[in-house]
Tab-separated table of C-alpha atoms and ligand atoms in Angstrom:
chain	number	residue	atom	x	y	z
A	1	MET	CA	-0.165	-0.560	-0.086
A	2	SER	CA	1.513	3.530	-0.839
A	3	ARG	CA	2.061	6.094	1.982
A	4	ILE	CA	-1.528	9.251	1.509
A	5	VAL	CA	0.627	12.195	1.085
A	6	TYR	CA	-0.956	15.962	0.540
A	7	VAL	CA	-1.216	17.776	-1.788
A	8	ASN	CA	-2.248	21.686	-1.124
A	9	GLY	CA	-5.577	20.018	0.511
A	10	ASP	CA	-6.011	17.056	-0.980
A	11	TYR	CA	-4.832	13.399	0.007
A	12	LEU	CA	-3.536	11.563	-2.308
A	13	PRO	CA	-1.927	8.452	-2.950
A	14	GLU	CA	2.032	8.873	-3.523
A	15	GLU	CA	2.443	8.490	-6.539
A	16	ASP	CA	-0.946	10.493	-7.870
A	17	ALA	CA	1.191	13.568	-5.698
A	18	LYS	CA	2.442	15.970	-8.369
A	19	ILE	CA	3.291	19.668	-8.444
A	20	SER	CA	5.281	22.101	-10.736
A	21	ILE	CA	8.289	22.089	-12.793
A	22	PHE	CA	8.370	25.692	-12.041
A	23	ASP	CA	7.664	25.196	-8.290
A	24	ARG	CA	9.846	28.092	-6.752
A	25	GLY	CA	10.285	25.421	-4.015
A	26	PHE	CA	12.143	22.796	-7.064
A	27	LEU	CA	13.691	26.355	-8.929
A	28	MET	CA	14.818	28.307	-6.585
A	29	ALA	CA	15.025	26.458	-3.160
A	30	ASP	CA	12.165	29.393	-2.268
A	31	GLY	CA	10.815	28.122	0.420
A	32	VAL	CA	10.469	26.413	3.859
A	33	TYR	CA	9.515	23.358	5.734
A	34	GLU	CA	9.521	21.263	9.524
A	35	VAL	CA	10.294	18.249	10.713
A	36	THR	CA	7.843	16.902	13.345
A	37	SER	CA	7.679	13.738	14.957
A	38	VAL	CA	5.406	11.659	16.105
A	39	LEU	CA	5.133	9.114	19.370
A	40	GLY	CA	2.788	6.151	20.144
A	41	GLY	CA	0.961	8.161	16.921
A	42	LYS	CA	0.700	11.374	18.756
A	43	LEU	CA	2.513	14.696	17.467
A	44	ILE	CA	5.478	16.414	19.804
A	45	ASP	CA	5.828	19.897	20.181
A	46	PHE	CA	3.046	21.081	17.172
A	47	ASP	CA	3.017	24.335	18.315
A	48	GLY	CA	6.167	24.314	18.567
A	49	HIS	CA	6.982	23.817	15.301
A	50	ALA	CA	4.537	25.814	13.491
A	51	ALA	CA	5.259	28.885	15.399
A	52	ARG	CA	8.541	28.481	13.652
A	53	LEU	CA	7.287	27.825	10.731
A	54	ALA	CA	5.042	30.915	11.276
A	55	ARG	CA	8.862	33.052	11.641
A	56	SER	CA	10.263	31.221	9.116
A	57	LEU	CA	7.331	32.634	6.217
A	58	ALA	CA	7.537	35.677	7.990
A	59	GLU	CA	11.808	35.821	7.817
A	60	LEU	CA	10.955	35.105	3.467
A	61	ASP	CA	8.096	37.881	3.264
A	62	MET	CA	5.408	34.971	2.083
A	63	ALA	CA	2.510	34.492	3.393
A	64	GLN	CA	0.679	31.507	5.169
A	65	PRO	CA	-1.455	29.777	2.718
A	66	ILE	CA	-2.600	27.786	5.529
A	67	SER	CA	-4.182	28.336	9.360
A	68	HIS	CA	-2.670	26.746	12.446
A	69	GLU	CA	-5.896	24.314	13.184
A	70	ASP	CA	-5.520	23.287	9.480
A	71	LEU	CA	-2.107	22.795	10.069
A	72	LEU	CA	-3.099	20.390	12.793
A	73	ALA	CA	-6.028	18.906	10.985
A	74	ALA	CA	-3.315	17.357	8.607
A	75	HIS	CA	-1.200	16.513	10.997
A	76	ARG	CA	-3.517	14.529	12.711
A	77	GLU	CA	-5.148	12.757	9.013
A	78	LEU	CA	-1.637	12.280	7.831
A	79	VAL	CA	-0.980	9.470	11.421
A	80	ALA	CA	-4.131	8.108	10.430
A	81	ARG	CA	-4.254	7.270	6.905
A	82	ASN	CA	-0.479	6.260	7.105
A	83	ASP	CA	-1.896	4.445	10.577
A	84	ILE	CA	2.207	6.120	12.252
A	85	GLU	CA	3.267	4.447	15.606
A	86	GLU	CA	6.101	6.364	15.138
A	87	GLY	CA	8.493	8.185	12.310
A	88	LEU	CA	7.829	11.356	11.624
A	89	VAL	CA	5.035	14.373	8.930
A	90	TYR	CA	7.430	16.655	7.102
A	91	LEU	CA	6.052	19.547	6.327
A	92	GLN	CA	6.917	21.979	3.235
A	93	ILE	CA	5.771	25.114	2.074
A	94	THR	CA	6.857	26.805	-0.807
A	95	ARG	CA	6.530	30.355	-2.627
A	96	GLY	CA	4.642	28.615	-5.419
A	97	ASN	CA	4.393	28.438	-9.063
A	98	PRO	CA	4.961	31.995	-11.368
A	99	GLY	CA	4.166	29.676	-14.213
A	100	ASP	CA	7.686	30.871	-15.505
A	101	ARG	CA	11.241	31.272	-13.587
A	102	ASP	CA	11.548	34.481	-12.382
A	103	PHE	CA	13.898	35.721	-9.263
A	104	ALA	CA	11.675	38.065	-8.844
A	105	PHE	CA	8.591	37.066	-5.760
A	106	PRO	CA	5.864	36.145	-7.482
A	107	ASP	CA	2.536	37.873	-6.180
A	108	PRO	CA	1.017	36.157	-3.264
A	109	GLU	CA	-2.438	36.762	-4.498
A	110	THR	CA	-2.577	35.735	-8.106
A	111	THR	CA	0.494	32.776	-6.958
A	112	PRO	CA	-0.122	31.288	-3.745
A	113	GLY	CA	2.379	29.000	-1.870
A	114	THR	CA	2.072	25.440	-2.058
A	115	VAL	CA	2.013	23.080	0.509
A	116	VAL	CA	3.417	19.563	0.369
A	117	MET	CA	2.849	16.886	3.052
A	118	PHE	CA	3.963	13.556	3.835
A	119	THR	CA	4.710	10.946	6.604
A	120	GLN	CA	8.005	9.011	7.132
A	121	SER	CA	7.385	5.322	9.345
A	122	LYS	CA	10.048	4.861	11.635
A	123	PRO	CA	9.704	2.350	14.474
A	124	GLY	CA	11.741	2.148	17.147
A	125	LEU	CA	12.553	6.161	16.660
A	126	ALA	CA	11.934	6.107	20.374
A	127	ALA	CA	14.080	2.951	21.207
A	128	SER	CA	16.940	3.511	18.331
A	129	PRO	CA	19.745	1.817	19.199
A	130	ALA	CA	22.740	4.908	18.549
A	131	ALA	CA	21.632	6.231	21.523
A	132	LYS	CA	22.807	3.419	23.242
A	133	THR	CA	26.231	4.076	21.737
A	134	GLY	CA	26.225	7.142	20.643
A	135	ILE	CA	27.769	8.562	17.614
A	136	ARG	CA	30.572	9.750	15.534
A	137	VAL	CA	30.557	12.796	14.508
A	138	ILE	CA	33.862	14.874	11.767
A	139	SER	CA	34.354	19.187	11.788
A	140	ILE	CA	34.061	20.400	8.602
A	141	PRO	CA	33.652	24.069	8.019
A	142	ASP	CA	30.643	26.611	8.069
A	143	GLN	CA	29.624	27.176	3.860
A	144	ARG	CA	26.445	28.013	4.730
A	145	TRP	CA	24.259	30.648	3.857
A	146	ALA	CA	24.462	33.653	6.709
A	147	ARG	CA	20.388	33.147	7.257
A	148	ARG	CA	20.347	29.783	9.673
A	149	ASP	CA	17.697	31.294	11.880
A	150	ILE	CA	16.229	30.552	9.009
A	151	LYS	CA	14.698	27.034	8.113
A	152	THR	CA	15.006	26.744	4.502
A	153	VAL	CA	15.005	24.204	2.400
A	154	GLN	CA	18.119	24.772	0.406
A	155	LEU	CA	19.753	21.606	2.326
A	156	LEU	CA	22.228	20.296	-0.007
A	157	TYR	CA	25.558	22.073	1.732
A	158	PRO	CA	24.102	20.068	5.101
A	159	SER	CA	23.894	16.831	2.691
A	160	MET	CA	27.860	17.808	1.698
A	161	GLY	CA	28.912	17.833	5.209
A	162	LYS	CA	26.765	13.717	6.243
A	163	MET	CA	28.171	12.392	2.870
A	164	ALA	CA	31.766	14.241	3.632
A	165	ALA	CA	30.788	12.081	7.524
A	166	LEU	CA	30.200	8.692	6.236
A	167	ALA	CA	33.107	8.630	4.103
A	168	ALA	CA	35.146	9.316	6.912
A	169	ARG	CA	33.255	6.583	8.355
A	170	ALA	CA	31.128	8.363	10.693
A	171	ASP	CA	27.553	10.008	11.003
A	172	ASP	CA	27.405	13.380	11.302
A	173	ALA	CA	30.008	16.422	10.635
A	174	TRP	CA	30.102	19.631	13.635
A	175	PHE	CA	29.790	22.816	11.137
A	176	ILE	CA	33.241	25.073	12.264
A	177	GLU	CA	32.942	29.011	11.519
A	178	ASP	CA	35.659	31.040	13.091
A	179	GLY	CA	37.113	28.275	15.179
A	180	MET	CA	33.525	28.229	16.854
A	181	VAL	CA	31.154	24.845	15.832
A	182	THR	CA	28.050	26.193	15.219
A	183	GLU	CA	25.406	23.465	15.030
A	184	GLY	CA	25.153	19.449	13.262
A	185	THR	CA	24.403	18.999	9.859
A	186	SER	CA	20.190	19.037	11.171
A	187	ASN	CA	21.339	18.852	14.872
A	188	ASN	CA	22.129	21.227	17.576
A	189	ALA	CA	25.057	20.538	19.572
A	190	TYR	CA	26.321	20.014	22.955
A	191	ILE	CA	29.071	19.761	25.122
A	192	VAL	CA	29.082	18.796	29.288
A	193	LYS	CA	31.741	19.583	31.845
A	194	GLY	CA	31.835	20.070	34.795
A	195	GLY	CA	27.894	18.919	34.715
A	196	LYS	CA	27.720	22.217	32.951
A	197	ILE	CA	25.258	22.255	29.748
A	198	ILE	CA	26.635	24.405	27.171
A	199	THR	CA	24.821	25.183	24.266
A	200	ARG	CA	25.622	28.019	21.402
A	201	GLU	CA	23.562	30.978	21.992
A	202	ARG	CA	20.761	31.817	19.784
A	203	SER	CA	21.092	33.661	16.571
A	204	SER	CA	21.230	33.769	12.924
A	205	ASP	CA	24.157	31.384	13.173
A	206	ILE	CA	21.894	28.292	13.347
A	207	LEU	CA	19.311	27.608	13.974
A	208	HIS	CA	16.711	27.748	17.239
A	209	GLY	CA	16.331	23.783	17.246
A	210	ILE	CA	12.139	23.533	18.955
A	211	THR	CA	13.629	19.946	20.769
A	212	ARG	CA	16.899	22.271	21.392
A	213	ALA	CA	14.167	24.699	23.296
A	214	ALA	CA	12.232	21.794	25.173
A	215	VAL	CA	15.931	20.058	26.458
A	216	LEU	CA	16.753	23.102	27.952
A	217	ARG	CA	13.867	24.258	29.736
A	218	TYR	CA	12.745	20.208	30.941
A	219	ALA	CA	17.014	21.269	32.134
A	220	ALA	CA	16.729	23.918	33.549
A	221	GLU	CA	13.548	22.153	35.496
A	222	ALA	CA	15.642	19.581	37.116
A	223	GLN	CA	17.855	22.195	38.377
A	224	MET	CA	20.645	21.127	36.026
A	225	GLU	CA	23.187	24.180	35.514
A	226	ILE	CA	23.349	25.247	31.345
A	227	GLU	CA	25.617	28.441	30.308
A	228	GLU	CA	24.269	29.496	26.562
A	229	ARG	CA	27.686	29.877	24.721
A	230	SER	CA	30.026	29.375	22.209
A	231	PHE	CA	32.863	26.741	22.396
A	232	THR	CA	35.759	25.298	20.344
A	233	LEU	CA	36.413	21.508	18.503
A	234	ALA	CA	39.240	21.451	21.105
A	235	GLU	CA	36.855	22.709	24.078
A	236	ALA	CA	34.669	19.932	22.776
A	237	GLN	CA	37.002	17.191	22.420
A	238	ALA	CA	38.029	18.141	26.035
A	239	ALA	CA	34.881	17.663	27.022
A	240	ASP	CA	32.827	15.385	29.757
A	241	GLU	CA	30.292	14.850	27.178
A	242	ALA	CA	29.464	16.290	24.589
A	243	PHE	CA	25.170	15.019	22.176
A	244	VAL	CA	23.093	16.851	19.276
A	245	THR	CA	19.548	17.436	19.774
A	246	SER	CA	16.876	17.493	16.474
A	247	ALA	CA	12.956	16.084	16.514
A	248	THR	CA	13.727	12.898	15.109
A	249	ALA	CA	17.234	12.295	17.288
A	250	PHE	CA	15.564	13.874	20.234
A	251	VAL	CA	18.662	13.620	22.227
A	252	MET	CA	21.718	11.542	20.916
A	253	PRO	CA	25.008	11.221	22.811
A	254	VAL	CA	28.235	12.370	20.548
A	255	VAL	CA	30.885	9.299	21.585
A	256	GLU	CA	33.806	10.891	18.941
A	257	ILE	CA	34.863	14.204	17.489
A	258	ASP	CA	37.624	14.520	15.255
A	259	GLY	CA	38.785	10.790	15.991
A	260	ALA	CA	38.503	12.385	19.603
A	261	LYS	CA	36.848	10.361	22.199
A	262	VAL	CA	35.130	12.360	24.315
A	263	GLY	CA	34.824	11.488	27.800
A	264	THR	CA	34.932	7.648	28.384
A	265	GLY	CA	34.139	7.231	24.632
A	266	THR	CA	30.612	6.281	26.202
A	267	PRO	CA	26.750	7.575	25.794
A	268	GLY	CA	27.552	9.573	28.976
A	269	PRO	CA	25.456	10.238	32.446
A	270	VAL	CA	23.777	13.828	31.066
A	271	ALA	CA	23.345	13.615	27.312
A	272	ALA	CA	21.255	10.324	29.284
A	273	ARG	CA	19.211	12.208	31.602
A	274	LEU	CA	18.589	14.569	29.667
A	275	ARG	CA	17.339	12.052	27.028
A	276	GLU	CA	15.112	10.638	29.330
A	277	ILE	CA	13.442	13.149	30.906
A	278	TYR	CA	13.161	14.570	26.884
A	279	LEU	CA	10.515	10.721	26.458
A	280	GLU	CA	8.408	11.237	28.930
A	281	GLU	CA	7.910	15.393	29.469
A	282	SER	CA	7.554	15.544	25.762
A	283	LEU	CA	5.237	12.512	25.388
A	284	LYS	CA	2.617	14.133	28.238
A	285	THR	CA	2.028	16.965	25.676
A	286	ALA	CA	2.023	15.707	22.252
A	287	ILE	CA	-1.101	15.487	20.787
B	1	LIG	N1	20.255	22.190	13.641
B	1	LIG	C1	19.718	22.130	12.545
B	1	LIG	C2	20.474	22.985	11.159
B	1	LIG	C3	18.795	21.429	11.630
B	1	LIG	O1	18.597	21.275	10.636
B	1	LIG	C4	17.831	20.795	12.539
B	1	LIG	C5	16.583	20.253	12.400
B	1	LIG	O2	17.000	19.627	11.226
B	1	LIG	C6	17.970	21.787	14.110
B	1	LIG	C7	19.672	21.906	13.903
B	1	LIG	C8	17.055	20.613	15.050
B	1	LIG	O3	15.968	21.341	15.644
B	1	LIG	P1	14.433	20.734	15.888
B	1	LIG	O4	14.736	20.352	17.319
B	1	LIG	O5	13.651	21.999	15.548
B	1	LIG	O6	13.978	19.365	15.403
């Protein structure tokens, strides 16, 4: 049975879902996206993702083509129709199809945005074996554009980073700019030193992770010490622990950076505890 996907208000088998070759998402990467995880058939932190979506659209002067209520209803409908227990809902909104290629933005009155959503089933997402072993990362220069706080579909450089990691037999890459770690290819980066959780402060240099916000909130509630500041690669390699967060990785320990073991080279207690708290707490508010 094929997946049922969403295109501009219609629910269709994936093989029948089509968008124009003139869509600006396809021609110009003129689009934004969100990934919301699904656990126990429910959406994790949907409101956070919807709020960031609204911000991404506003920053790019793009109209919001679908209301919050309709967005939530469509997410739920796709989860139900595709019988998703654990996995994710991918949502993309582009500046639409103006009927030809042109650098200038089309008039939103005559060119509505394109809205596409689909699910990915990922059984065992929460019980991921990688969380038990941790992942290994390499470092590469951060050569992305300067508005990383907007969640655009321009993912070519992060894809190149992932390929560089795979070529080096690692799992992922951390980006470095001016000697400091910005973030991972598709996640926010953290270190732990002397019990303190250190992660880069929010700015246009990084994506403001929805999981980051939740994890820092839960960590503060658990009286853990947090410092939001940049850190160097050397500092990360000398840390007691390192980890990353994202909507689908949750909290994932990092045990090696550029071949150097972090701490004992095994997942540390802070990352393990934060993963536990995150999964527990976010399930309570899942919708
Ligand atoms: N940073 C980057 C560059 C990302 O692509 C992502 C997620 O895709 C994140 C951080 C983590 O964000 P979130 O926790 O909202 O998934």
